[in-house]
Each structure stands twice: as structure tokens, then as C-alpha cells.
Coordinates of C-alpha atoms and ligand atoms in Angstrom, one line a residue:
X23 CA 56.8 -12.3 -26.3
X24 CA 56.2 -9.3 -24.3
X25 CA 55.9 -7.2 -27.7
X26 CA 53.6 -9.0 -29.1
X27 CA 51.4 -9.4 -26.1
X28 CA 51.1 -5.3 -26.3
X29 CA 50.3 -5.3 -30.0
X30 CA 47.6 -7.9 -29.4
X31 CA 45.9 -5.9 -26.7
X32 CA 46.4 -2.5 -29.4
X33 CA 44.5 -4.6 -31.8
X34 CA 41.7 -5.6 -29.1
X35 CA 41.9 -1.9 -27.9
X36 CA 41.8 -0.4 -31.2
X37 CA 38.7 -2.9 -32.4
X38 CA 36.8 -2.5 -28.9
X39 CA 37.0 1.5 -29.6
X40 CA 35.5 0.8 -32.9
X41 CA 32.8 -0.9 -31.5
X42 CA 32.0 1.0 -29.1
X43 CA 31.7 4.0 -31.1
X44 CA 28.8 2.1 -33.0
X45 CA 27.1 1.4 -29.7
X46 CA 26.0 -0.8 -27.5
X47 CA 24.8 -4.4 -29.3
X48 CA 21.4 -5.4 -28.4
X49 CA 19.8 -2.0 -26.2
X50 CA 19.7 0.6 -28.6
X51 CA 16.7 0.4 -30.1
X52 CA 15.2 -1.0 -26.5
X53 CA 16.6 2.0 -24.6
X54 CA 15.3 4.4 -27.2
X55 CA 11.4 3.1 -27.1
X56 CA 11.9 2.9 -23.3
X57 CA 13.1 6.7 -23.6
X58 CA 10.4 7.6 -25.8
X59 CA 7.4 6.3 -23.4
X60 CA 8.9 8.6 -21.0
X61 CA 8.2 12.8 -20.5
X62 CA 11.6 13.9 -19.6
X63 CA 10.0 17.4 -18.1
X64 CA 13.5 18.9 -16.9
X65 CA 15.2 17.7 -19.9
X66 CA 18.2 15.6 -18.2
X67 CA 18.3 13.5 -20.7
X68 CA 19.1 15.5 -23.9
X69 CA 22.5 13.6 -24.1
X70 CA 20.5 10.5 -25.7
X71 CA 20.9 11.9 -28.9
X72 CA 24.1 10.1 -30.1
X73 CA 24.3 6.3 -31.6
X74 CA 26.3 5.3 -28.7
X75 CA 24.0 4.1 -26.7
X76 CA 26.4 2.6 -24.2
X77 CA 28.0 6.4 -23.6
X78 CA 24.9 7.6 -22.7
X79 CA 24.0 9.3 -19.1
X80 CA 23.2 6.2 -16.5
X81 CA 24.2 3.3 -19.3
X82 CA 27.0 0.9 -18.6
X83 CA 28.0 -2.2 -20.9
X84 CA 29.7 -5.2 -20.4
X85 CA 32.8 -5.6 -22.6
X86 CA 30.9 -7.4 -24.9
X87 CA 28.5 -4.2 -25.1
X88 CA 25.5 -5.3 -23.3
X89 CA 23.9 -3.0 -21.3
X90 CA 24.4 -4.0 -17.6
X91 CA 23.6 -1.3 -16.0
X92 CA 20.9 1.3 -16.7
X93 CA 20.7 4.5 -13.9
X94 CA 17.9 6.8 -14.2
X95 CA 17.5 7.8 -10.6
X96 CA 15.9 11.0 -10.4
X97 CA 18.8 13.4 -8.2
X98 CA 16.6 15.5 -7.4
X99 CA 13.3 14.7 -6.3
X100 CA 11.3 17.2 -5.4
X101 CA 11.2 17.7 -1.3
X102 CA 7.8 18.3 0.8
X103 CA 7.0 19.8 4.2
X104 CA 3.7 20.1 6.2
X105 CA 3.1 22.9 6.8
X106 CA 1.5 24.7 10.1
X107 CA -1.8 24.3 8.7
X108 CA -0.6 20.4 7.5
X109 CA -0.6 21.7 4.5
X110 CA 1.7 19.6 1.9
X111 CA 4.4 22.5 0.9
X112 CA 7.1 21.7 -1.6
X113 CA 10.2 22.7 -0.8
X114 CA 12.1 22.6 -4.1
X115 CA 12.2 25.6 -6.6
X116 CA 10.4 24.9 -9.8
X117 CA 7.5 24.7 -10.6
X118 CA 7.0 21.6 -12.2
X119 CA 7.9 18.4 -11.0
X120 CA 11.6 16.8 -11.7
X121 CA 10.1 13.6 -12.2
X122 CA 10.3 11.6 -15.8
X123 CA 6.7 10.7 -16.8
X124 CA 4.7 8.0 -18.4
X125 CA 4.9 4.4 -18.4
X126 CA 7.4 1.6 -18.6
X127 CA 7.9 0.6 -22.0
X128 CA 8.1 -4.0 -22.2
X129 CA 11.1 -3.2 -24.7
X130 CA 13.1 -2.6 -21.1
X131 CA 12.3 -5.9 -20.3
X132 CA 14.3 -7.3 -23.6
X133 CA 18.0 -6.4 -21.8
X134 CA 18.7 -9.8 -20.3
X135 CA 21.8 -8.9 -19.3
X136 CA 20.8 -5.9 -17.0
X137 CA 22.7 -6.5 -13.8
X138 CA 21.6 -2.7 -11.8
X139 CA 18.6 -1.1 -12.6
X140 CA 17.1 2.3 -10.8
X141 CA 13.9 4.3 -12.0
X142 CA 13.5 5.8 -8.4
X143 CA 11.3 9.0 -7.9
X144 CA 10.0 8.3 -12.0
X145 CA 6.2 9.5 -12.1
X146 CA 4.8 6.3 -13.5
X147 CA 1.3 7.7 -13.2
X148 CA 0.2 5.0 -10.8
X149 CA 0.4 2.1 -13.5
X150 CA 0.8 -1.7 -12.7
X151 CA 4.5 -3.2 -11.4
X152 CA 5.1 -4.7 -15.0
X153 CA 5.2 -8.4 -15.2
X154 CA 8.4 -8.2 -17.1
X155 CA 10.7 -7.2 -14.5
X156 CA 10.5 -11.0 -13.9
X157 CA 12.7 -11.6 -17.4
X158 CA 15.2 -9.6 -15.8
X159 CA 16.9 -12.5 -13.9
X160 CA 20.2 -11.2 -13.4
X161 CA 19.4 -8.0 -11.4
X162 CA 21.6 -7.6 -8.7
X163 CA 20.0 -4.3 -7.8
X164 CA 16.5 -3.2 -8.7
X165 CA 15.0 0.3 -7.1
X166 CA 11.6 1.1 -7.8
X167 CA 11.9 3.6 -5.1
X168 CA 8.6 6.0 -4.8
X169 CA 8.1 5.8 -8.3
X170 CA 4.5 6.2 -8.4
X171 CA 3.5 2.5 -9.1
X172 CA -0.3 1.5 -8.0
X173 CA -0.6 -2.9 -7.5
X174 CA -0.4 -5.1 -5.6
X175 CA 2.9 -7.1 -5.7
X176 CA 2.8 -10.9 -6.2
X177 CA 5.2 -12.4 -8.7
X178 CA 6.6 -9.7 -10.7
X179 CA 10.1 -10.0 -8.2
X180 CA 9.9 -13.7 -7.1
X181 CA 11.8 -14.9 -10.0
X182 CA 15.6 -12.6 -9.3
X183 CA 16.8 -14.7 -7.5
X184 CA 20.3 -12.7 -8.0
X185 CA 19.0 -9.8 -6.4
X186 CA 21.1 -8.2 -3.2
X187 CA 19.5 -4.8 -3.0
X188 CA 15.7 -4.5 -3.5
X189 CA 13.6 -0.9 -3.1
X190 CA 10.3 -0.8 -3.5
X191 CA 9.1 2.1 -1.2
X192 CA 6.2 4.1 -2.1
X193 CA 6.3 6.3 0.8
X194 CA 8.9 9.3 2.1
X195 CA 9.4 10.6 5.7
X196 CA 8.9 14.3 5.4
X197 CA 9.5 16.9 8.2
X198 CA 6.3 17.8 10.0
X199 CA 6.1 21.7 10.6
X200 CA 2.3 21.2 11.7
X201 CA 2.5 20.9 15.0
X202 CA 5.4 23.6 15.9
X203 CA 4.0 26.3 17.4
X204 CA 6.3 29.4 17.8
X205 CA 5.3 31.6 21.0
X206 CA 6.1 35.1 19.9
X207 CA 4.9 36.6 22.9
X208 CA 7.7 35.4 25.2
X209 CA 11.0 34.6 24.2
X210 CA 11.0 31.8 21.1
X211 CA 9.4 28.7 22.2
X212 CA 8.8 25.2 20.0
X213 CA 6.4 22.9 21.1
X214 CA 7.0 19.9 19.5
X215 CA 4.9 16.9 18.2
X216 CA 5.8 14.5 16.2
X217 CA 7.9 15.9 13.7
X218 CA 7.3 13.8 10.9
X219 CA 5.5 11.8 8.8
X220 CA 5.2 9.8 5.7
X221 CA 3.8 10.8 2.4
X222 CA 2.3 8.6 -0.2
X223 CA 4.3 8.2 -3.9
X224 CA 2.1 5.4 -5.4
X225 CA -0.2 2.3 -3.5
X226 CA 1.7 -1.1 -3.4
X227 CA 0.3 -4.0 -1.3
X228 CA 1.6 -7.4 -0.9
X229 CA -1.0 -9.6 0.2
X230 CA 1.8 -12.0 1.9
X231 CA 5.3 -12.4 1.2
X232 CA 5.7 -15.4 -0.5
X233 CA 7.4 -14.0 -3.2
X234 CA 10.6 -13.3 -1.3
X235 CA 10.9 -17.2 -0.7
X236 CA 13.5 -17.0 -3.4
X237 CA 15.2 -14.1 -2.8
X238 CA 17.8 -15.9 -0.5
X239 CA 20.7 -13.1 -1.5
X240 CA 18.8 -10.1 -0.5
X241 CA 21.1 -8.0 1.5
X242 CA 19.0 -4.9 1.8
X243 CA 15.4 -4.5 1.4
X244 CA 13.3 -1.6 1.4
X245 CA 9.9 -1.5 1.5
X246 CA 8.3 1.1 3.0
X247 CA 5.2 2.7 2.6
X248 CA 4.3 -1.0 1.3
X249 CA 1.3 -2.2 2.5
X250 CA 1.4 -5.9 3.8
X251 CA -1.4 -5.2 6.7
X252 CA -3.7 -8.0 5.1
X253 CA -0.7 -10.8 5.9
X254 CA 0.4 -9.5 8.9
X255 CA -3.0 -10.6 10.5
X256 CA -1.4 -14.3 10.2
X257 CA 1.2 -14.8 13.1
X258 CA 3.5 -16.7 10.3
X259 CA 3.6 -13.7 8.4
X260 CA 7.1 -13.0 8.3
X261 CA 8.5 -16.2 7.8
X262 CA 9.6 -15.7 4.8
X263 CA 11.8 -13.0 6.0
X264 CA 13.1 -15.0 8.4
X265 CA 15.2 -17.2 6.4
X266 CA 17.0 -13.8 4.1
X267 CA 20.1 -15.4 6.3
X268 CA 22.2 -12.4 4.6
X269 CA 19.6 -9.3 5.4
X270 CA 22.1 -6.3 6.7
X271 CA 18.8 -3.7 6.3
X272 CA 14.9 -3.8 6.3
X273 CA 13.0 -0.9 5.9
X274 CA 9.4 -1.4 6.9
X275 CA 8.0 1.4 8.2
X276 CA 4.5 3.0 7.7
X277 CA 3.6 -0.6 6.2
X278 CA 0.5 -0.6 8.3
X279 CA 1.7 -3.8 9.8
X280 CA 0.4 -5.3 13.0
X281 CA 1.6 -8.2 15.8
X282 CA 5.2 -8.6 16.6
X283 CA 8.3 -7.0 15.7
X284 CA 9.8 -9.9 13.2
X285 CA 12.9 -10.9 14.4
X286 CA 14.5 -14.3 14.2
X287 CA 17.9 -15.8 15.9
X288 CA 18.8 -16.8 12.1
X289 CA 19.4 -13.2 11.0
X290 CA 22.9 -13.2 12.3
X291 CA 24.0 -9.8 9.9
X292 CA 20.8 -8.1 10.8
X293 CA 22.0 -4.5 11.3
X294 CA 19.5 -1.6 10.7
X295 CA 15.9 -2.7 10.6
X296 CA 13.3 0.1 10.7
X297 CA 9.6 -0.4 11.5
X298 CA 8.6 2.9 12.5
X299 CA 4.8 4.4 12.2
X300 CA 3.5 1.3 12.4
X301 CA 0.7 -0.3 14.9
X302 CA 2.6 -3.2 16.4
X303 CA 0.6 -3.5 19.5
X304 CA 2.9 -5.2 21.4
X305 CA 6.2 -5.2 23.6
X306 CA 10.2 -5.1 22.1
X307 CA 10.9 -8.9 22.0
X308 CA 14.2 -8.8 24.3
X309 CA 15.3 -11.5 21.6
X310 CA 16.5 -8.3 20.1
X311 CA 19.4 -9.4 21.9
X312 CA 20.6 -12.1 20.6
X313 CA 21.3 -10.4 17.0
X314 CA 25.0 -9.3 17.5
X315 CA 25.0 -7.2 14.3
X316 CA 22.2 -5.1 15.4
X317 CA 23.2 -1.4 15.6
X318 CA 20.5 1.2 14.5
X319 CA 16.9 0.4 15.4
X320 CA 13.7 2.6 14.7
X321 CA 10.8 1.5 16.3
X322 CA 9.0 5.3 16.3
X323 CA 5.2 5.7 15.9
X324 CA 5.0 1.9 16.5
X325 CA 2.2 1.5 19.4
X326 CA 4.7 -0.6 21.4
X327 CA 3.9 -0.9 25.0
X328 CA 5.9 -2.6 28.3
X329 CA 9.5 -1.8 28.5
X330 CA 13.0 -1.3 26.9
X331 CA 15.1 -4.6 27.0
X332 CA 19.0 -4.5 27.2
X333 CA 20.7 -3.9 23.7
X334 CA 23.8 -2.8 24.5
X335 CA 24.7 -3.5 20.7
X336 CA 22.8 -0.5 19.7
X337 CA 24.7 2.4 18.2
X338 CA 21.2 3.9 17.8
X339 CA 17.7 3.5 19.0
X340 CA 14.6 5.1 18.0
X341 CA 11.0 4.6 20.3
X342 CA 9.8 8.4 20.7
X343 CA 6.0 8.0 20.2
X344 CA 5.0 5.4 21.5
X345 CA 2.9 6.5 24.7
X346 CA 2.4 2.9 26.0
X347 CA 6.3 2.3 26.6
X348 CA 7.3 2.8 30.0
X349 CA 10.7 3.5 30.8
X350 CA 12.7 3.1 34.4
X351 CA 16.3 4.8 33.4
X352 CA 17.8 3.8 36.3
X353 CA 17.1 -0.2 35.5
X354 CA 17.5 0.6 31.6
X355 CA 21.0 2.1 32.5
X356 CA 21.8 0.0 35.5
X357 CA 24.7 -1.4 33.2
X358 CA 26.2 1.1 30.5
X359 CA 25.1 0.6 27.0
X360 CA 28.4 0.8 25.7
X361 CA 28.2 1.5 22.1
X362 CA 25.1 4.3 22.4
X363 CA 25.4 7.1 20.5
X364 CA 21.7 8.0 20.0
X365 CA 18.8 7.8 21.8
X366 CA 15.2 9.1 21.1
X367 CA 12.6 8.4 24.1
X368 CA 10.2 11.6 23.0
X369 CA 6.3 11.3 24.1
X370 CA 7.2 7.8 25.8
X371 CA 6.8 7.6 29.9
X372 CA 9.8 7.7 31.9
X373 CA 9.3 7.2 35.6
X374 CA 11.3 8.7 37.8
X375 CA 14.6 11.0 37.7
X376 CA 17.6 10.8 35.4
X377 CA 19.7 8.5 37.3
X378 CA 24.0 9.0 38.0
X379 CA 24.7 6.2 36.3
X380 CA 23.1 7.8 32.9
X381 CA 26.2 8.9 32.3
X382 CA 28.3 6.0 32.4
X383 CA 26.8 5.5 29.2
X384 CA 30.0 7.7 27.8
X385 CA 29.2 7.4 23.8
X386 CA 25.8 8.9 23.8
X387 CA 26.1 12.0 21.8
X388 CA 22.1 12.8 20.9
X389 CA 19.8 11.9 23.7
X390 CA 15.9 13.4 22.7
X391 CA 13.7 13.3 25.4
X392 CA 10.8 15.8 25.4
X393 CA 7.2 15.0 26.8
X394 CA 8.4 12.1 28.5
X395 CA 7.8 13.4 32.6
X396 CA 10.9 13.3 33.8
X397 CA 11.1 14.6 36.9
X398 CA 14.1 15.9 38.8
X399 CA 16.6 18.0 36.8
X400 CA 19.2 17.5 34.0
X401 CA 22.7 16.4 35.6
X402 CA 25.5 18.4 35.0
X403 CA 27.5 15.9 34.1
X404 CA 25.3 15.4 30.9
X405 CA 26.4 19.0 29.4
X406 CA 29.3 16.5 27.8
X407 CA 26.4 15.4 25.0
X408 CA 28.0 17.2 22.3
X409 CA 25.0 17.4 19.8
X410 CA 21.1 17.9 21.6
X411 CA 19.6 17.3 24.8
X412 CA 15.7 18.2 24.0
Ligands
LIG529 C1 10.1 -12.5 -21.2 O1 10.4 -13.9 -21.2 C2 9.5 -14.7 -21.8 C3 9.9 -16.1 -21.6 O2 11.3 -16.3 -21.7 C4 9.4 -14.3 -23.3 O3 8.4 -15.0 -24.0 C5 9.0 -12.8 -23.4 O4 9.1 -12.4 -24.7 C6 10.0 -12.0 -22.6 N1 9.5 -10.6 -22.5 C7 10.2 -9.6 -22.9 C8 9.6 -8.3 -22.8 O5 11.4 -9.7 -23.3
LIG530 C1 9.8 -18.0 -12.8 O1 10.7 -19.0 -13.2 C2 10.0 -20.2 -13.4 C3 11.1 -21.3 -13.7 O2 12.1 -20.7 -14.4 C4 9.0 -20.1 -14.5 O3 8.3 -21.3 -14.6 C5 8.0 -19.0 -14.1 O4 7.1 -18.8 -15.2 C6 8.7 -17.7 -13.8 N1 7.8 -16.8 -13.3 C7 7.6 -15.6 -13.8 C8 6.6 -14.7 -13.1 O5 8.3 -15.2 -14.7
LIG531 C1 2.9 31.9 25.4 O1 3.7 32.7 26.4 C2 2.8 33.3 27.3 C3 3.7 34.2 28.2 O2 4.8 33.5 28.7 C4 2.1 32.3 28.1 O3 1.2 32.9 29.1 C5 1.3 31.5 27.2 O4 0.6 30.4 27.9 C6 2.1 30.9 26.0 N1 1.3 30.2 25.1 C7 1.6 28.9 24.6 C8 0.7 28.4 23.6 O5 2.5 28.3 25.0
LIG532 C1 13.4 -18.6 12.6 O1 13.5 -19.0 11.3 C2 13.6 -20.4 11.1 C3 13.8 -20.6 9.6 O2 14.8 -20.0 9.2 C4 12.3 -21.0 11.6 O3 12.4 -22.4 11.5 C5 12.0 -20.6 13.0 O4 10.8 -21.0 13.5 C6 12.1 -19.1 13.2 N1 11.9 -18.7 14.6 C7 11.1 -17.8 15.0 C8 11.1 -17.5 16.4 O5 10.4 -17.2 14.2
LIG533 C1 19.8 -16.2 22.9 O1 20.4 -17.3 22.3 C2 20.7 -18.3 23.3 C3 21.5 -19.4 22.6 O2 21.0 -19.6 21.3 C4 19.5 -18.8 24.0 O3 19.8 -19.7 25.0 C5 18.8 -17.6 24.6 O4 17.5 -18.0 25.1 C6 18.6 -16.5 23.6 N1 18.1 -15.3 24.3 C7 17.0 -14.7 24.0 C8 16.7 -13.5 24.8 O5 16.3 -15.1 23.1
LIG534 C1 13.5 1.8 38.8 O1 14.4 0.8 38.8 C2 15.2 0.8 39.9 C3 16.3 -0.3 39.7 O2 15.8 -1.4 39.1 C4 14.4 0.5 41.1 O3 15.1 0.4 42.3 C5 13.3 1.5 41.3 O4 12.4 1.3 42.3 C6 12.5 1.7 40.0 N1 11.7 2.9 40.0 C7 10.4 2.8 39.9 C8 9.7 4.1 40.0 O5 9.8 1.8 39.6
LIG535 C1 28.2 4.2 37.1 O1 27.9 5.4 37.7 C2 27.7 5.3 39.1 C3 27.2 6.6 39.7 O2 27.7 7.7 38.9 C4 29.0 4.8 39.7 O3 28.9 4.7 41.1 C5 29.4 3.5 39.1 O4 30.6 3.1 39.6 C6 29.4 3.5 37.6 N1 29.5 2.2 37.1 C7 30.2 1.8 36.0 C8 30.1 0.4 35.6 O5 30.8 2.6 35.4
LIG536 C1 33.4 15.7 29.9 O1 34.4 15.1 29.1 C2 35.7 15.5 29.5 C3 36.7 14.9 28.5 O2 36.0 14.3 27.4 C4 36.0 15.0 30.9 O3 37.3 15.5 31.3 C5 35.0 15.7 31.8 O4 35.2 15.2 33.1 C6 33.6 15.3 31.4 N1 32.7 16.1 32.2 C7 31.7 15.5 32.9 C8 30.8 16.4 33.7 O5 31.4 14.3 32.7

């Protein structure tokens, strides 16, 4: 029995590696137009030459040789700084760009069985979010990630209803060197400001978002730089994230949205939302602390005013910048927050003195305070931060 099992799976093995050597069943041709739409500037694709299309660089198949997975992130997109004269500075070596160029070829659109697809940091020369994405029904994973798209989003995604992991960012924090200035006449000196900021790849708007009703399996969801400003006039405009039940992440920041922080008691697994550079005008609804799984929060840049509630939750928390938000540190650390391990209260007010009981809060290893007015001096007992006090 055992003998013949083996020879049966030689056979299979033997016929399987003479399949695969003439590639993959239904993608080649699609793979190759979609390859041939493209400007591949730095040339990282040169191993496209064989027949085997499911050997090639970012392809996986299925058994049955359908192309499952296609991976074309760019590894190395190029990096930007502002300079001291907010000047935009690359930072990487070439000259030219390491992004792919040209347009999306609707042959893509043909690989039904595509389960992971990632064109991140692609230079799609501000064309349309192709309609055809919606054929693609079995994406688990879709990143569109600063790919230089320029529309509005309205149905192309509302049909993947298999989708876990979305990206469809369009903008990139980048380091801020603008406002450092170095005092050369005493000894060094940095005077900071805000010390970043976002940069542009592509315009994408969403004019509400209705078409995440049916995107009940979304896990993570990234969608900065994304602007939904127009819906976020409505009070009800985040309702329909408020029922992604499974959201671990949501990345909304410099999304130009307005109103209230959207949170909702149903997002049990909730963990790292970001909303930073936005203009929230209003308060940190101390709802936040009902949301158990909540660990790193980014609320930067946000234009929140009134006060910080008690999260003790948080692993991190981010609300440097906003110059409305008062902070008392001897109420906000009246009762350890037992799990911090960063804070960042830059450019907010504190009022008053660093309190003894600051450091009760024994995990806090960043704490980033500058240009907040604290009076007094820094407590001894804090030289146990291992990483920055600023
Ligand atoms: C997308 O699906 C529609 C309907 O099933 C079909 O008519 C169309 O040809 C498909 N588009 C592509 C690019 O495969
Ligand atoms: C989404 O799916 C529905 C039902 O399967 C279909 O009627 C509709 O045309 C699809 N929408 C898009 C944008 O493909
Ligand atoms: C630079 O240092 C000098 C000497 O300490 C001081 O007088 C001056 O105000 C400083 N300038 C700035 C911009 O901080
Ligand atoms: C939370 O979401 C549920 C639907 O999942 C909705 O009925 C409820 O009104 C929401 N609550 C808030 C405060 O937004
Ligand atoms: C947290 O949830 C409990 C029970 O669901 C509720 O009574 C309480 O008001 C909630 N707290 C906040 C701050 O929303
Ligand atoms: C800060 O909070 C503490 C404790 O709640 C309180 O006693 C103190 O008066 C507050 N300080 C200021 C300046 O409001
Ligand atoms: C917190 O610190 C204060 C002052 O250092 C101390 O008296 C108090 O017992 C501490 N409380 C806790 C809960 O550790
Ligand atoms: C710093 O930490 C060490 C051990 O981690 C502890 O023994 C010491 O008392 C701490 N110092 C202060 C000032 O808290």
C-alpha cells in the first residue's frame, strides 16, 4: 500500500514539474500585456523573460497553476525630506525614479483567481482606479499604496467582499527638516516644529463610504492621504466603519476629515487607529475607553481641544500639536497607566509641574514633551526613561 501511495505521488510530482515548466495556465499572456503597459525604469523585472510565468519575480500559482498571487511592490521607493528652505529633497541616490510607469493594463483584471495583489509606490501617472479591480472578487489583499492614482473612489472596491487587508494611501509622512534651526553660535541647539508632514503620491476622494458596506472582513485598512472631507460634513459619516466588527488597524490620517474621532463600542479588536493631521475640532471621546484592544493611538496635528481621558490600554499615544489640548499631569497620572510605553504631548498645554506620581507609570520608555510650558523641573527619578526625554 505504502509503495504504491509513493509512486502515485512520483507520478503527480513528476507531471506537476512538467507543467509547471510550461507555465502558469491562464496568466501568461495577461501578465505579459500587463508587463508591457508598464516602464520598468530600474529594470527589476528582467527575469520575465522565461515561459514560466508562474517562476517569475512576485508570481505565485495555485497547484492548479493559476496565478494567486501577483507582488510588484516597489522595495524601494524613493524617500523625501523638506528641507530648511521646505524644499522637497530626495533622499535616495539615483537619479531617476524607482517607480514602474504607465498604466494598468484590463488584461490584469482577467486573473479571477488572484487572491494578493500589490502595485504599491507604481507611478500610474495619475490615471483612474480601474473599474476592473471589481472582477477581482477573491482578493484577500489589495495595496494600491501611493501609487499615483487620481479619482474619486466609489465602486471599484465595494464588490471584494473577501478582502482582509486594503491600502489605498496616496500620501507619505516624510521628516520635516524645515523648521530645525541649528544655533551655531552657542553650543548645538534644535528648535523643533513639527517634524513632519505628509506628501501627496496621487488625489483619491471618496465622497462617502458606502462602498465599504460590504467589506465586513476588513482587518486592516489604510487610507491615508484619502480625501473623504466632503462626507465627513454628515455626522453619520463613519457608519459604515462602524460595523468592520473585525478592524485590528485604520489609518486615516491627513484625510482632511472633520467632526469626531469615529469610534464605536462594536470595534471590539480595534488596535492601532491613526488620524493624525487632520482638523477634528473637537475633544478625545473618553469612549476610547471602552475598546480593550486599543494599544497605539495617533491623534497628532488633529485640532483636538479639552482634555486627555484615561486609556490605560495604551501602549502608545500620540497628541503633540494640537495647541487646544490642555493637560493637568497630575489628574492624567493620578492612577498609573500601566501598559505606557510612549507618550508624545509636544506643542500641547500642560499646566502645572511634573507630578511624583509621573513615575509610577514604570513602562514609559519615550516621553516627548517640548513646547508644552511645563513648569518646575524634570524629576530625577525620570532619568530611568531609557530612550528620550525632549
Ligand atoms: C469583468 O467581469 C465582467 C462580468 O463578469 C466581464 O464582462 C468582463 O469581461 C470582466 N472584465 C475583465 C477585464 O475580465
Ligand atoms: C458587484 O456585484 C453585483 C452582484 O454580484 C453586480 O450586480 C454588480 O454589477 C457588481 N458591481 C461591480 C462594480 O462590479
Ligand atoms: C543663538 O545663541 C545666541 C547666544 O547664546 C543667542 O543670543 C541667540 O538668541 C540664539 N538664537 C536663536 C535663534 O536661538
Ligand atoms: C455603533 O455601530 C452600530 C452598528 O454597528 C450602530 O448601531 C451604533 O449606532 C453605533 N454607535 C455609535 C455611537 O456610533
Ligand atoms: C463602556 O461600556 C459600558 C457597558 O457597555 C457602558 O455602561 C459605559 O457607559 C461605557 N463607557 C463609556 C465611557 O462609553
Ligand atoms: C491638576 O489636577 C490636580 C488633581 O486632580 C488638582 O489638584 C490640581 O488643582 C490641578 N491643577 C490645576 C492647575 O488645575
Ligand atoms: C504613586 O506615586 C506617589 C508619589 O511618588 C506615591 O505616594 C504613591 O504611593 C504611588 N501610587 C501608586 C499606585 O503606585
Ligand atoms: C531605576 O530603575 C532601577 C531598576 O530598573 C531601580 O532600581 C531604580 O530605583 C530606578 N531609579 C529611579 C530613580 O526610579
Amino acid at each position: 500500500m505504502k509503495l504504491q501511495h509513493d509512486f502515485a505521488s512520483f507520478i503527480f510530482l513528476l507531471l506537476s514539474i512538467l507543467c509547471v515548466t510550461d507555465g502558469c495556465h491562464d496568466g501568461r499572456a495577461a501578465l505579459l500585456n500587463f508587463k508591457s503597459s508598464l516602464a520598468d525604469h530600474s529594470n527589476r523585472w528582467s527575469s520575465w523573460q522565461g515561459q514560466n510565468c508562474c517562476s517569475r519575480f512576485g508570481i505565485r500559482c495555485s497547484d492548479l497553476l493559476h496565478a494567486i498571487a501577483v507582488n510588484l511592490r516597489n522595495p524601494n521607493p524613493d524617500s523625501f525630506i523638506l528641507n530648511i528652505n521646505s524644499q522637497l529633497v530626495s533622499t535616495s541616490d539615483s537619479k531617476t525614479s524607482t517607480a514602474v510607469q504607465g498604466t494598468i493594463s484590463p488584461s490584469l483584471f482577467s486573473l479571477h483567481h488572484l487572491r494578493y495583489l500589490d502595485l504599491s509606490f507604481k507611478d500610474f501617472m495619475f490615471s483612474k482606479l480601474p473599474t476592473g479591480f471589481s472582477n477581482l472578487t477573491r482578493l484577500t489583499y489589495l495595496s494600491l499604496e501611493n501609487a499615483m492614482f487620481s479619482d474619486s473612489i466609489t465602486t471599484q472596491f465595494a464588490n471584494l467582499t473577501s478582502l482582509r487587508w486594503l491600502d489605498l494611501s496616496c500620501s507619505l509622512k516624510i521628516v520635516d527638516e524645515s523648521s530645525i534651526s541649528y544655533n551655531l553660535t552657542s553650543s548645538l541647539r534644535v528648535t523643533g516644529g513639527l517634524l513632519s508632514s505628509y506628501i501627496y503620491f496621487g488625489h483619491i476622494s471618496s465622497s462617502n463610504l458606502d462602498w465599504l458596506w460590504g467589506l465586513r472582513n476588513l482587518r486592516e485598512l489604510r487610507l491615508s492621504g484619502v480625501d473623504p472631507s466632503k462626507a465627513s460634513q454628515s455626522s453619520k459619516w463613519a457608519e459604515p466603519l462602524s460595523i468592520l466588527s473585525d478592524l485590528r488597524l485604520l489609518h486615516l490620517s491627513n484625510c482632511g476629515v472633520f467632526g469626531m474621532v469615529p469610534v464605536n463600542q462594536s470595534q471590539l479588536h480595534l488596535h492601532s487607529p491613526r488620524m493624525d493631521f487632520n482638523s477634528l475640532a473637537s475633544a478625545i471621546p473618553k469612549e476610547l475607553a471602552n475598546l480593550t484592544a486599543l494599544s497605539v493611538l495617533d491623534l497628532s496635528s488633529a485640532n483636538l481641544h479639552g482634555s486627555i481621558p484615561f486609556l490605560p490600554q495604551l501602549q502608545e499615544l500620540y497628541v503633540g500639536n494640537n495647541l487646544d489640548i490642555a493637560i493637568n499631569l497630575s489628574s492624567m497620572f493620578a492612577v498609573p497607566w500601566t501598559h505606557l510605553e510612549r507618550l508624545d504631548i509636544q506643542s500641547t498645554q500642560v499646566i502645572g509641574s511634573i507630578p511624583a506620581s509621573f513615575t509610577n507609570t514604570t513602562s514609559l520608555v519615550q516621553f516627548t514633551a517640548r513646547n508644552c510650558g511645563i513648569q518646575g523641573s524634570v524629576l530625577s527619578s525620570m532619568a530611568n526613561l531609557s530612550e528620550k526625554i525632549s
